[in-house]
Amino acid sequence: MDRGSWNGDSMTADARPAAPALTERQEARRRRILHASAQLASRGGFEAVQMREVAEAAGVALGTLYRYFPSKIHLLVATMQDQLQHLHTTLRKRPPAGEDAAQRVAETLMRAFRALQREPHLADAMVRALTFADRSVSPEVDTVSRLTTAIILDAMGLEHPTPEQLSAVRVIEHTWHSALITWLSGRASIAQVKIDIETVCRLIDLTAEPDRG
Amino acid sequence: MDRGSWNGDSMTADARPAAPALTERQEARRRRILHASAQLASRGGFEAVQMREVAEAAGVALGTLYRYFPSKIHLLVATMQDQLQHLHTTLRKRPPAGEDAAQRVAETLMRAFRALQREPHLADAMVRALTFADRSVSPEVDTVSRLTTAIILDAMGLEHPTPEQLSAVRVIEHTWHSALITWLSGRASIAQVKIDIETVCRLIDLTAEPDRG
DNA sequence: GCCAAGTCTGAAACTTGTTCTAGATTAGCG
DNA sequence: CGCTAATCTAGAACAAGTTTCAGACTTGGC
């Protein structure tokens, strides 16, 4: 699905089609809100992010919070965008060093996974919001998905992936999200997530460019 | 506290420690509740399943509903167990006919997918509940997972899967759940889900028993 | 049949996400 | 500066999930 064509070169993921050019104070408010959200999420996960508390911690009125983020899910998905942006930047500085594409992707995802393990509550809030989001949050979720895709393609070292390869990437993303869910809900161990990631990354080998052998 | 009702004919994951043997009237109440839940879900999806309405439609008091199912998520996950049971039974009667394991698994999942397409709202309620469930619902979610695994292994025609094959099955399940989510939230088409299922099923080929070639 | 323990009902109360309103503040502009 | 539209604030109000409780009803044991 190639619905978006907004400028993607800078990694700013400027998700709004017509971002109404916030004033400085508004930009600051937005940052304070996202910061408060991440802070509360880090403490107690999804349920600890309570809109009244976010508003208070960010120093804005409840109505204002809802003007910036029309629901708790929107807020948490935006928080995830924010975090992914950081990760992407970090990864670009120190790219994975594996032999083949599958290894590099697995390494990249395991790095992301370790980052999440350091803030499991935050991970809980973000991932639960992401998978619980309904249609009204689709544009934002899609942005997260595109970011994730970009990270994986970076790891694969591909500029112009084939449709087959894009399918493999989508399946990897599916596995990534769902494996995180099972880990967060205590139904799978860290080791198991690792295995699942490595398993799904073998799909990449199946779609290696034929002209490379 | 109750849930032991589904002694399936088959190897139903009968993991409950002590199902307190419901009386007939209790069993009937439980059925009415699950029926009301599925009914409301079929109409309007996750949000249409409102606990007060379920209670009224089932003819029980709100407190009773909560005694049977300690949360809306528990209720919907139990609803999914119920539906999966049906599916499993149906599939056993008419097993998939593909050439190799990968084809049979893909066919099975596509059959399930078509069933869900007939009740997209119900699918929405069940799948969203399943992925949103937190630790307190782990046992029930695990039961759903085991049922799904059983269905996939049936399609593969395996009695004693290797650890590698189990990994592949887990990844298939991940993809299945996550692809459903993207479809339900309108971010992927039916065709795309099909492709993702077929893509991930190719993993099975990688784990074919070595002594078979 | 009768009692104790457990269960069910009806209704109110509580929690947290979301919406609404009236008035204060701010931003942009002539 | 003074005006107007947009934004922000405080707080009430509303919606739906969840909890609680007093009293009525069932159940199982005697």
PDB file of C-alpha atoms in Angstrom, chain B:
ATOM      1  CA  MET B   1     -13.626 -19.304  37.935  1.00  0.00           C
ATOM      2  CA  ASP B   2     -15.850 -21.195  35.638  1.00  0.00           C
ATOM      3  CA  ARG B   3     -14.582 -21.711  32.152  1.00  0.00           C
ATOM      4  CA  GLY B   4     -14.234 -25.449  32.210  1.00  0.00           C
ATOM      5  CA  SER B   5     -17.143 -26.051  29.971  1.00  0.00           C
ATOM      6  CA  TRP B   6     -15.477 -26.816  26.730  1.00  0.00           C
ATOM      7  CA  ASN B   7     -14.403 -30.343  27.055  1.00  0.00           C
ATOM      8  CA  GLY B   8     -13.873 -30.651  23.375  1.00  0.00           C
ATOM      9  CA  ASP B   9     -13.952 -34.020  21.816  1.00  0.00           C
ATOM     10  CA  SER B  10     -10.367 -33.537  20.807  1.00  0.00           C
ATOM     11  CA  MET B  11      -7.131 -32.642  22.420  1.00  0.00           C
ATOM     12  CA  THR B  12      -8.565 -29.466  23.603  1.00  0.00           C
ATOM     13  CA  ALA B  13      -6.038 -27.631  25.630  1.00  0.00           C
ATOM     14  CA  ASP B  14      -7.731 -28.586  28.841  1.00  0.00           C
ATOM     15  CA  ALA B  15      -5.321 -26.673  30.949  1.00  0.00           C
ATOM     16  CA  ARG B  16      -7.661 -25.428  33.641  1.00  0.00           C
ATOM     17  CA  PRO B  17      -6.708 -26.524  37.123  1.00  0.00           C
ATOM     18  CA  ALA B  18     -10.141 -26.983  38.646  1.00  0.00           C
ATOM     19  CA  ALA B  19     -13.258 -26.186  36.686  1.00  0.00           C
ATOM     20  CA  PRO B  20     -15.816 -26.024  39.497  1.00  0.00           C
ATOM     21  CA  ALA B  21     -18.433 -28.110  37.722  1.00  0.00           C
ATOM     22  CA  LEU B  22     -21.244 -25.737  36.869  1.00  0.00           C
ATOM     23  CA  THR B  23     -24.838 -26.631  37.482  1.00  0.00           C
ATOM     24  CA  GLU B  24     -27.156 -26.831  34.527  1.00  0.00           C
ATOM     25  CA  ARG B  25     -28.596 -23.380  35.081  1.00  0.00           C
ATOM     26  CA  GLN B  26     -25.108 -21.964  35.401  1.00  0.00           C
ATOM     27  CA  GLU B  27     -24.051 -23.639  32.208  1.00  0.00           C
ATOM     28  CA  ALA B  28     -27.088 -22.162  30.531  1.00  0.00           C
ATOM     29  CA  ARG B  29     -26.261 -18.699  31.870  1.00  0.00           C
ATOM     30  CA  ARG B  30     -22.753 -19.001  30.593  1.00  0.00           C
ATOM     31  CA  ARG B  31     -24.002 -19.944  27.141  1.00  0.00           C
ATOM     32  CA  ARG B  32     -26.485 -17.086  27.100  1.00  0.00           C
ATOM     33  CA  ILE B  33     -23.721 -14.671  28.000  1.00  0.00           C
ATOM     34  CA  LEU B  34     -21.394 -15.918  25.296  1.00  0.00           C
ATOM     35  CA  HIS B  35     -24.216 -15.840  22.808  1.00  0.00           C
ATOM     36  CA  ALA B  36     -25.141 -12.277  23.702  1.00  0.00           C
ATOM     37  CA  SER B  37     -21.507 -11.292  23.455  1.00  0.00           C
ATOM     38  CA  ALA B  38     -21.110 -12.741  19.977  1.00  0.00           C
ATOM     39  CA  GLN B  39     -24.398 -11.225  18.892  1.00  0.00           C
ATOM     40  CA  LEU B  40     -23.514  -7.716  20.006  1.00  0.00           C
ATOM     41  CA  ALA B  41     -20.014  -8.075  18.623  1.00  0.00           C
ATOM     42  CA  SER B  42     -21.403  -9.115  15.251  1.00  0.00           C
ATOM     43  CA  ARG B  43     -23.398  -5.912  15.136  1.00  0.00           C
ATOM     44  CA  GLY B  44     -20.879  -3.283  16.066  1.00  0.00           C
ATOM     45  CA  GLY B  45     -17.530  -4.801  16.947  1.00  0.00           C
ATOM     46  CA  PHE B  46     -15.516  -4.248  20.066  1.00  0.00           C
ATOM     47  CA  GLU B  47     -17.211  -1.091  21.251  1.00  0.00           C
ATOM     48  CA  ALA B  48     -20.686  -2.471  20.727  1.00  0.00           C
ATOM     49  CA  VAL B  49     -20.024  -5.167  23.309  1.00  0.00           C
ATOM     50  CA  GLN B  50     -21.048  -3.178  26.368  1.00  0.00           C
ATOM     51  CA  MET B  51     -21.140  -5.039  29.594  1.00  0.00           C
ATOM     52  CA  ARG B  52     -24.523  -3.656  30.662  1.00  0.00           C
ATOM     53  CA  GLU B  53     -26.018  -4.658  27.333  1.00  0.00           C
ATOM     54  CA  VAL B  54     -24.496  -8.106  27.406  1.00  0.00           C
ATOM     55  CA  ALA B  55     -25.924  -8.613  30.871  1.00  0.00           C
ATOM     56  CA  GLU B  56     -29.357  -7.457  29.810  1.00  0.00           C
ATOM     57  CA  ALA B  57     -29.383  -9.483  26.609  1.00  0.00           C
ATOM     58  CA  ALA B  58     -28.279 -12.565  28.516  1.00  0.00           C
ATOM     59  CA  GLY B  59     -30.838 -11.983  31.248  1.00  0.00           C
ATOM     60  CA  VAL B  60     -28.365 -11.820  34.108  1.00  0.00           C
ATOM     61  CA  ALA B  61     -27.347  -9.101  36.521  1.00  0.00           C
ATOM     62  CA  LEU B  62     -24.236  -7.103  35.833  1.00  0.00           C
ATOM     63  CA  GLY B  63     -22.554  -8.540  38.903  1.00  0.00           C
ATOM     64  CA  THR B  64     -23.254 -12.039  37.659  1.00  0.00           C
ATOM     65  CA  LEU B  65     -21.723 -11.289  34.301  1.00  0.00           C
ATOM     66  CA  TYR B  66     -18.587 -10.179  36.122  1.00  0.00           C
ATOM     67  CA  ARG B  67     -18.597 -13.305  38.207  1.00  0.00           C
ATOM     68  CA  TYR B  68     -18.525 -15.411  35.057  1.00  0.00           C
ATOM     69  CA  PHE B  69     -16.108 -13.243  33.120  1.00  0.00           C
ATOM     70  CA  PRO B  70     -13.974 -10.903  35.200  1.00  0.00           C
ATOM     71  CA  SER B  71     -13.581  -8.331  32.440  1.00  0.00           C
ATOM     72  CA  LYS B  72     -14.760  -7.412  28.988  1.00  0.00           C
ATOM     73  CA  ILE B  73     -11.493  -8.749  27.614  1.00  0.00           C
ATOM     74  CA  HIS B  74     -11.969 -12.075  29.358  1.00  0.00           C
ATOM     75  CA  LEU B  75     -15.441 -12.267  27.897  1.00  0.00           C
ATOM     76  CA  LEU B  76     -14.307 -11.599  24.362  1.00  0.00           C
ATOM     77  CA  VAL B  77     -11.371 -13.964  24.567  1.00  0.00           C
ATOM     78  CA  ALA B  78     -13.738 -16.647  25.788  1.00  0.00           C
ATOM     79  CA  THR B  79     -15.970 -15.813  22.843  1.00  0.00           C
ATOM     80  CA  MET B  80     -13.015 -16.369  20.574  1.00  0.00           C
ATOM     81  CA  GLN B  81     -12.276 -19.737  22.210  1.00  0.00           C
ATOM     82  CA  ASP B  82     -15.825 -20.686  21.458  1.00  0.00           C
ATOM     83  CA  GLN B  83     -15.611 -19.705  17.805  1.00  0.00           C
ATOM     84  CA  LEU B  84     -12.245 -21.366  17.334  1.00  0.00           C
ATOM     85  CA  GLN B  85     -13.662 -24.562  18.698  1.00  0.00           C
ATOM     86  CA  HIS B  86     -16.310 -24.513  16.028  1.00  0.00           C
ATOM     87  CA  LEU B  87     -13.756 -23.805  13.355  1.00  0.00           C
ATOM     88  CA  HIS B  88     -11.543 -26.622  14.517  1.00  0.00           C
ATOM     89  CA  THR B  89     -14.413 -29.052  14.412  1.00  0.00           C
ATOM     90  CA  THR B  90     -15.414 -27.888  10.940  1.00  0.00           C
ATOM     91  CA  LEU B  91     -11.893 -28.158   9.652  1.00  0.00           C
ATOM     92  CA  ARG B  92     -11.522 -31.660  10.952  1.00  0.00           C
ATOM     93  CA  LYS B  93     -14.499 -32.712   8.936  1.00  0.00           C
ATOM     94  CA  ARG B  94     -13.152 -31.221   5.731  1.00  0.00           C
ATOM     95  CA  PRO B  95      -9.396 -31.053   5.946  1.00  0.00           C
ATOM     96  CA  PRO B  96      -7.432 -28.980   3.445  1.00  0.00           C
ATOM     97  CA  ALA B  97      -6.319 -30.814   0.346  1.00  0.00           C
ATOM     98  CA  GLY B  98      -3.121 -29.063  -0.734  1.00  0.00           C
ATOM     99  CA  GLU B  99      -0.062 -30.840  -2.063  1.00  0.00           C
ATOM    100  CA  ASP B 100       2.434 -29.904   0.589  1.00  0.00           C
ATOM    101  CA  ALA B 101       2.240 -28.669   4.144  1.00  0.00           C
ATOM    102  CA  ALA B 102       2.733 -25.009   3.285  1.00  0.00           C
ATOM    103  CA  GLN B 103      -0.183 -25.057   0.869  1.00  0.00           C
ATOM    104  CA  ARG B 104      -2.448 -26.807   3.323  1.00  0.00           C
ATOM    105  CA  VAL B 105      -1.671 -24.364   6.094  1.00  0.00           C
ATOM    106  CA  ALA B 106      -2.223 -21.389   3.805  1.00  0.00           C
ATOM    107  CA  GLU B 107      -5.493 -22.864   2.632  1.00  0.00           C
ATOM    108  CA  THR B 108      -6.620 -23.478   6.181  1.00  0.00           C
ATOM    109  CA  LEU B 109      -5.834 -19.943   7.276  1.00  0.00           C
ATOM    110  CA  MET B 110      -7.512 -18.494   4.214  1.00  0.00           C
ATOM    111  CA  ARG B 111     -10.587 -20.517   5.032  1.00  0.00           C
ATOM    112  CA  ALA B 112     -10.574 -19.094   8.525  1.00  0.00           C
ATOM    113  CA  PHE B 113     -10.026 -15.666   7.067  1.00  0.00           C
ATOM    114  CA  ARG B 114     -13.040 -15.995   4.822  1.00  0.00           C
ATOM    115  CA  ALA B 115     -15.119 -17.030   7.811  1.00  0.00           C
ATOM    116  CA  LEU B 116     -13.987 -13.884   9.588  1.00  0.00           C
ATOM    117  CA  GLN B 117     -14.814 -11.778   6.571  1.00  0.00           C
ATOM    118  CA  ARG B 118     -18.395 -12.892   6.871  1.00  0.00           C
ATOM    119  CA  GLU B 119     -18.509 -11.400  10.375  1.00  0.00           C
ATOM    120  CA  PRO B 120     -16.002  -8.597  10.287  1.00  0.00           C
ATOM    121  CA  HIS B 121     -17.392  -6.890  13.375  1.00  0.00           C
ATOM    122  CA  LEU B 122     -17.169 -10.056  15.383  1.00  0.00           C
ATOM    123  CA  ALA B 123     -13.649 -10.536  14.125  1.00  0.00           C
ATOM    124  CA  ASP B 124     -12.828  -7.018  15.202  1.00  0.00           C
ATOM    125  CA  ALA B 125     -14.067  -7.562  18.726  1.00  0.00           C
ATOM    126  CA  MET B 126     -12.316 -10.880  19.188  1.00  0.00           C
ATOM    127  CA  VAL B 127      -8.973 -10.024  17.653  1.00  0.00           C
ATOM    128  CA  ARG B 128      -8.699  -6.630  19.289  1.00  0.00           C
ATOM    129  CA  ALA B 129      -9.477  -8.183  22.663  1.00  0.00           C
ATOM    130  CA  LEU B 130      -6.937 -10.905  22.064  1.00  0.00           C
ATOM    131  CA  THR B 131      -4.037  -8.590  21.320  1.00  0.00           C
ATOM    132  CA  PHE B 132      -5.023  -6.037  23.920  1.00  0.00           C
ATOM    133  CA  ALA B 133      -5.228  -8.570  26.715  1.00  0.00           C
ATOM    134  CA  ASP B 134      -2.797  -8.005  29.551  1.00  0.00           C
ATOM    135  CA  ARG B 135      -1.194 -10.510  31.909  1.00  0.00           C
ATOM    136  CA  SER B 136      -4.387 -11.121  33.839  1.00  0.00           C
ATOM    137  CA  VAL B 137      -5.817 -12.829  30.755  1.00  0.00           C
ATOM    138  CA  SER B 138      -2.712 -14.823  29.877  1.00  0.00           C
ATOM    139  CA  PRO B 139      -4.127 -18.252  30.644  1.00  0.00           C
ATOM    140  CA  GLU B 140      -7.143 -17.670  28.427  1.00  0.00           C
ATOM    141  CA  VAL B 141      -5.115 -16.137  25.624  1.00  0.00           C
ATOM    142  CA  ASP B 142      -2.761 -19.053  25.884  1.00  0.00           C
ATOM    143  CA  THR B 143      -5.646 -21.421  25.395  1.00  0.00           C
ATOM    144  CA  VAL B 144      -6.595 -19.615  22.213  1.00  0.00           C
ATOM    145  CA  SER B 145      -3.008 -19.823  21.100  1.00  0.00           C
ATOM    146  CA  ARG B 146      -2.854 -23.547  21.734  1.00  0.00           C
ATOM    147  CA  LEU B 147      -6.043 -24.051  19.787  1.00  0.00           C
ATOM    148  CA  THR B 148      -4.619 -22.115  16.884  1.00  0.00           C
ATOM    149  CA  THR B 149      -1.416 -24.101  17.033  1.00  0.00           C
ATOM    150  CA  ALA B 150      -3.380 -27.298  16.995  1.00  0.00           C
ATOM    151  CA  ILE B 151      -5.275 -26.186  13.918  1.00  0.00           C
ATOM    152  CA  ILE B 152      -2.076 -25.338  12.089  1.00  0.00           C
ATOM    153  CA  LEU B 153      -0.346 -28.547  13.065  1.00  0.00           C
ATOM    154  CA  ASP B 154      -3.391 -30.461  11.915  1.00  0.00           C
ATOM    155  CA  ALA B 155      -3.103 -28.781   8.545  1.00  0.00           C
ATOM    156  CA  MET B 156       0.567 -29.646   8.386  1.00  0.00           C
ATOM    157  CA  GLY B 157      -0.273 -33.205   9.207  1.00  0.00           C
ATOM    158  CA  LEU B 158       2.294 -33.454  11.955  1.00  0.00           C
ATOM    159  CA  GLU B 159       2.138 -35.531  15.065  1.00  0.00           C
ATOM    160  CA  HIS B 160       5.536 -34.785  16.486  1.00  0.00           C
ATOM    161  CA  PRO B 161       6.813 -31.467  15.236  1.00  0.00           C
ATOM    162  CA  THR B 162      10.443 -30.554  15.684  1.00  0.00           C
ATOM    163  CA  PRO B 163      11.371 -27.452  17.670  1.00  0.00           C
ATOM    164  CA  GLU B 164      12.181 -25.770  14.391  1.00  0.00           C
ATOM    165  CA  GLN B 165       8.747 -26.517  13.059  1.00  0.00           C
ATOM    166  CA  LEU B 166       7.170 -25.203  16.218  1.00  0.00           C
ATOM    167  CA  SER B 167       9.082 -21.979  15.717  1.00  0.00           C
ATOM    168  CA  ALA B 168       7.737 -21.714  12.216  1.00  0.00           C
ATOM    169  CA  VAL B 169       4.230 -22.299  13.516  1.00  0.00           C
ATOM    170  CA  ARG B 170       4.672 -19.581  16.103  1.00  0.00           C
ATOM    171  CA  VAL B 171       5.802 -17.156  13.443  1.00  0.00           C
ATOM    172  CA  ILE B 172       2.826 -18.099  11.327  1.00  0.00           C
ATOM    173  CA  GLU B 173       0.549 -17.377  14.236  1.00  0.00           C
ATOM    174  CA  HIS B 174       2.205 -14.022  14.795  1.00  0.00           C
ATOM    175  CA  THR B 175       1.695 -13.134  11.174  1.00  0.00           C
ATOM    176  CA  TRP B 176      -1.860 -14.341  11.264  1.00  0.00           C
ATOM    177  CA  HIS B 177      -2.841 -12.195  14.209  1.00  0.00           C
ATOM    178  CA  SER B 178      -1.006  -9.116  13.099  1.00  0.00           C
ATOM    179  CA  ALA B 179      -2.203  -9.350   9.513  1.00  0.00           C
ATOM    180  CA  LEU B 180      -5.761  -9.582  10.797  1.00  0.00           C
ATOM    181  CA  ILE B 181      -5.195  -6.429  12.813  1.00  0.00           C
ATOM    182  CA  THR B 182      -3.968  -4.498   9.806  1.00  0.00           C
ATOM    183  CA  TRP B 183      -6.931  -5.729   7.785  1.00  0.00           C
ATOM    184  CA  LEU B 184      -9.428  -4.851  10.516  1.00  0.00           C
ATOM    185  CA  SER B 185      -8.049  -1.365  10.859  1.00  0.00           C
ATOM    186  CA  GLY B 186      -8.279  -0.851   7.121  1.00  0.00           C
ATOM    187  CA  ARG B 187      -4.555  -0.580   6.562  1.00  0.00           C
ATOM    188  CA  ALA B 188      -4.262  -3.721   4.443  1.00  0.00           C
ATOM    189  CA  SER B 189      -6.520  -5.243   1.847  1.00  0.00           C
ATOM    190  CA  ILE B 190      -7.815  -8.763   1.770  1.00  0.00           C
ATOM    191  CA  ALA B 191      -5.415  -9.483  -1.066  1.00  0.00           C
ATOM    192  CA  GLN B 192      -2.515  -8.273   1.015  1.00  0.00           C
ATOM    193  CA  VAL B 193      -3.440 -10.493   3.922  1.00  0.00           C
ATOM    194  CA  LYS B 194      -3.529 -13.405   1.511  1.00  0.00           C
ATOM    195  CA  ILE B 195      -0.055 -12.587   0.266  1.00  0.00           C
ATOM    196  CA  ASP B 196       1.285 -12.271   3.789  1.00  0.00           C
ATOM    197  CA  ILE B 197      -0.156 -15.627   4.744  1.00  0.00           C
ATOM    198  CA  GLU B 198       1.289 -17.272   1.688  1.00  0.00           C
ATOM    199  CA  THR B 199       4.614 -15.601   2.253  1.00  0.00           C
ATOM    200  CA  VAL B 200       4.975 -16.748   5.819  1.00  0.00           C
ATOM    201  CA  CYS B 201       3.861 -20.251   4.960  1.00  0.00           C
ATOM    202  CA  ARG B 202       6.936 -20.624   2.817  1.00  0.00           C
ATOM    203  CA  LEU B 203       8.802 -20.851   6.090  1.00  0.00           C
ATOM    204  CA  ILE B 204       7.380 -24.313   6.437  1.00  0.00           C
ATOM    205  CA  ASP B 205       9.318 -25.470   3.430  1.00  0.00           C
ATOM    206  CA  LEU B 206      12.505 -24.469   5.195  1.00  0.00           C
ATOM    207  CA  THR B 207      11.751 -26.833   8.044  1.00  0.00           C
ATOM    208  CA  ALA B 208      10.577 -29.829   6.094  1.00  0.00           C
ATOM    209  CA  GLU B 209      11.729 -33.077   7.591  1.00  0.00           C
ATOM    210  CA  PRO B 210      15.237 -33.666   6.289  1.00  0.00           C
ATOM    211  CA  ASP B 211      14.653 -37.382   5.715  1.00  0.00           C
ATOM    212  CA  ARG B 212      11.980 -36.498   3.214  1.00  0.00           C
ATOM    213  CA  GLY B 213      14.208 -34.353   1.082  1.00  0.00           C
TER     214      GLY B 213
END
